[in-house]
Coordinates of C-alpha atoms in Angstrom, one line a residue:
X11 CA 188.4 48.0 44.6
X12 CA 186.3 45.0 46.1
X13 CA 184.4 42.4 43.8
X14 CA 181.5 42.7 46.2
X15 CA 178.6 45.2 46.1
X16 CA 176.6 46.6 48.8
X17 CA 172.8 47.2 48.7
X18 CA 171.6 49.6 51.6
X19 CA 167.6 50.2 51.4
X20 CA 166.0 53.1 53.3
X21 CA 162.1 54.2 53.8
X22 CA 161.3 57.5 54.4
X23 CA 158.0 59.3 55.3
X24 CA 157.1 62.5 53.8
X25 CA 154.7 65.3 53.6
X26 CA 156.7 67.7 51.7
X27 CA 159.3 67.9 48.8
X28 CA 161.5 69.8 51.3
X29 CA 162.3 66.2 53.4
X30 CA 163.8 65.0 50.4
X31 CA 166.8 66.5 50.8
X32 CA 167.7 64.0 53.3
X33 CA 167.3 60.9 50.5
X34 CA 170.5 63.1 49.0
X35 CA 172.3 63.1 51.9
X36 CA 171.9 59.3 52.9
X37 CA 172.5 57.9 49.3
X38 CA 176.6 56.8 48.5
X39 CA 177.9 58.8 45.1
X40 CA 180.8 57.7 45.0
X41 CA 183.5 60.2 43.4
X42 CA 182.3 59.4 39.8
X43 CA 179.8 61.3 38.1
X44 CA 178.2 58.4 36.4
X45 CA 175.2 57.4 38.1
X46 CA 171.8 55.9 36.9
X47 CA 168.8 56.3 38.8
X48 CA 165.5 54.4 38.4
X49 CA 162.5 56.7 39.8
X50 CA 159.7 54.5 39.8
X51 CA 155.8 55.8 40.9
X52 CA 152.5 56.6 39.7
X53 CA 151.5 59.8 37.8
X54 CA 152.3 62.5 40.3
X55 CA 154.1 60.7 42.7
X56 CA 157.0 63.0 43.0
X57 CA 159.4 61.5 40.6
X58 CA 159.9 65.1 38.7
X59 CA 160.7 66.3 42.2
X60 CA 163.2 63.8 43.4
X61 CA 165.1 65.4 40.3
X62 CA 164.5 69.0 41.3
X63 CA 165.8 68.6 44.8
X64 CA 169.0 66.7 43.6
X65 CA 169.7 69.8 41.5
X66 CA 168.4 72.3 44.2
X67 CA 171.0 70.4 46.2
X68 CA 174.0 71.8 44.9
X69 CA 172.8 75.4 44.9
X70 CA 171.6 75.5 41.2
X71 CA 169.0 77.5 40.5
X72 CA 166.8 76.4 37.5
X73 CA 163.7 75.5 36.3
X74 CA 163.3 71.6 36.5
X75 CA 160.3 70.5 34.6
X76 CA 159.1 67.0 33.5
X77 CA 160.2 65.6 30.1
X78 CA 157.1 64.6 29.2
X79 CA 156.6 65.6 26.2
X80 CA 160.8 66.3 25.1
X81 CA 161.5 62.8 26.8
X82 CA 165.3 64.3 27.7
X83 CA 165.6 67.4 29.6
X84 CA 169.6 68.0 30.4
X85 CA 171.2 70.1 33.0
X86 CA 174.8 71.6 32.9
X87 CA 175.7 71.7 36.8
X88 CA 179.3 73.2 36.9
X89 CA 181.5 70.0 36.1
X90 CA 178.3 67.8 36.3
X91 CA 175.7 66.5 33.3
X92 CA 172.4 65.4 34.5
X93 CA 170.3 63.7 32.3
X94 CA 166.4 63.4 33.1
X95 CA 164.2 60.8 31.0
X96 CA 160.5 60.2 31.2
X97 CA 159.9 57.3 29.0
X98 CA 156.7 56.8 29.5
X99 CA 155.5 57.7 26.0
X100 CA 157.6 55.8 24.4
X101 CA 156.1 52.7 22.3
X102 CA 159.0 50.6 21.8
X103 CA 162.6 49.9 22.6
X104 CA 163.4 51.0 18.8
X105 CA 161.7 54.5 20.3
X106 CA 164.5 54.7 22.7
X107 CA 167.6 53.7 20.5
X108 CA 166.4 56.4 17.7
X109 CA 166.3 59.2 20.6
X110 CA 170.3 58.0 20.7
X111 CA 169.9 56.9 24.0
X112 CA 173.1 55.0 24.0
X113 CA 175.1 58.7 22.8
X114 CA 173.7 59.7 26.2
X115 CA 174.5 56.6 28.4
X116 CA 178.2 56.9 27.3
X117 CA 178.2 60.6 28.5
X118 CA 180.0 60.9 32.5
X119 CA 176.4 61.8 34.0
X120 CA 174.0 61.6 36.4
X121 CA 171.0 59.5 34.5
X122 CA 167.9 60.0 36.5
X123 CA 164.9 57.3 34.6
X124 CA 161.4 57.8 34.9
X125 CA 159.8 54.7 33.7
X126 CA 162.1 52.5 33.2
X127 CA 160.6 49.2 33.9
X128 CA 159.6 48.4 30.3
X129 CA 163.4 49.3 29.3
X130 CA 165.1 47.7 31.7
X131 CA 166.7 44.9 29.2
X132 CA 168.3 47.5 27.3
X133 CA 169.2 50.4 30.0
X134 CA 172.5 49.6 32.1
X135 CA 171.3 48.7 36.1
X136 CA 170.5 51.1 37.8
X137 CA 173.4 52.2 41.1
X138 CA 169.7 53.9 42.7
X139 CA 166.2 52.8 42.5
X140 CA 163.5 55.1 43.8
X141 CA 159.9 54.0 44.5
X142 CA 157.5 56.5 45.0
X143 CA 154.0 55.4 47.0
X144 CA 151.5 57.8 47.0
X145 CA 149.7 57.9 50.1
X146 CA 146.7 59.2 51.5
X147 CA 148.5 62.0 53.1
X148 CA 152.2 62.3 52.0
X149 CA 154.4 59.7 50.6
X150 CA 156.2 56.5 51.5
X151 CA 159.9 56.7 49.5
X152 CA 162.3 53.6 49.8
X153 CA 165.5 53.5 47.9
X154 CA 167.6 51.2 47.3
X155 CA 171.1 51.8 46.8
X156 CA 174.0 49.8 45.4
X157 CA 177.7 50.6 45.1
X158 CA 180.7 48.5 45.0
X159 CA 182.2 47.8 48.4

């Protein structure tokens, strides 16, 4: 194993949740199941759906809501966790430790952050970053994607 990451960044245009099945198959996970994803965006911006089609992905078929208002929702995909947060109600970092958010983190899973940015000193980096841009019509998606080389 190298000492060296790579960072590969990609824009996509898109009209419709379906497209984003392609982010999926252009991002690297690697063999382990331990990824963290930041999904960055305004209200609406499709960051509940980036999480959908990643499940829809692998031929599960489930209801994927928001965590607004549970801040966790958690997925059992075959051999796979997947943990969705929205921490955007949260008031402080204290907030986050008492939801045991480290008894999570230490869990092999796929970690997919809404909000992060006001958490970022205390959540590991992320391997993906998402950044949703609204536009006028459709949306401008760029991810950024690191993983050791």
């Amino acid at each position: 194993r190298s000492n060296y990451w790579k960072i590969m960044i990609k824009y996509y245009y898109t009209d419709t949740e379906k497209s984003y099945y392609k982010i999926f198959n252009d991002i690297n996970l690697s063999k382990s199941n331990n990824h963290i994803f930041f999904l960055n965006g305004d209200i609406g911006s499709g960051k509940t759906s980036i999480v959908r089609t990643f499940i829809k992905a692998r031929k599960i078929d489930k209801v994927i809501t928001s965590p607004t208002f549970t801040l966790i929702n958690e997925y059992e995909l075959d051999n796979l966790k997947v943990f969705h947060y929205d921490l955007y109600k949260l008031k402080d970092s204290q907030e986050l430790l008492d939801i045991g958010i480290n008894d999570y983190l230490n869990q092999n899973a796929i970690h997919f952050f809404e909000w992060p940015c006001k958490y970022e000193s205390i959540l590991p980096k992320p391997n993906i970053i998402i950044d949703l841009i609204s536009l006028d019509i459709g949306r401008l998606i760029k991810v950024t994607d690191k993983y050791n080389g």
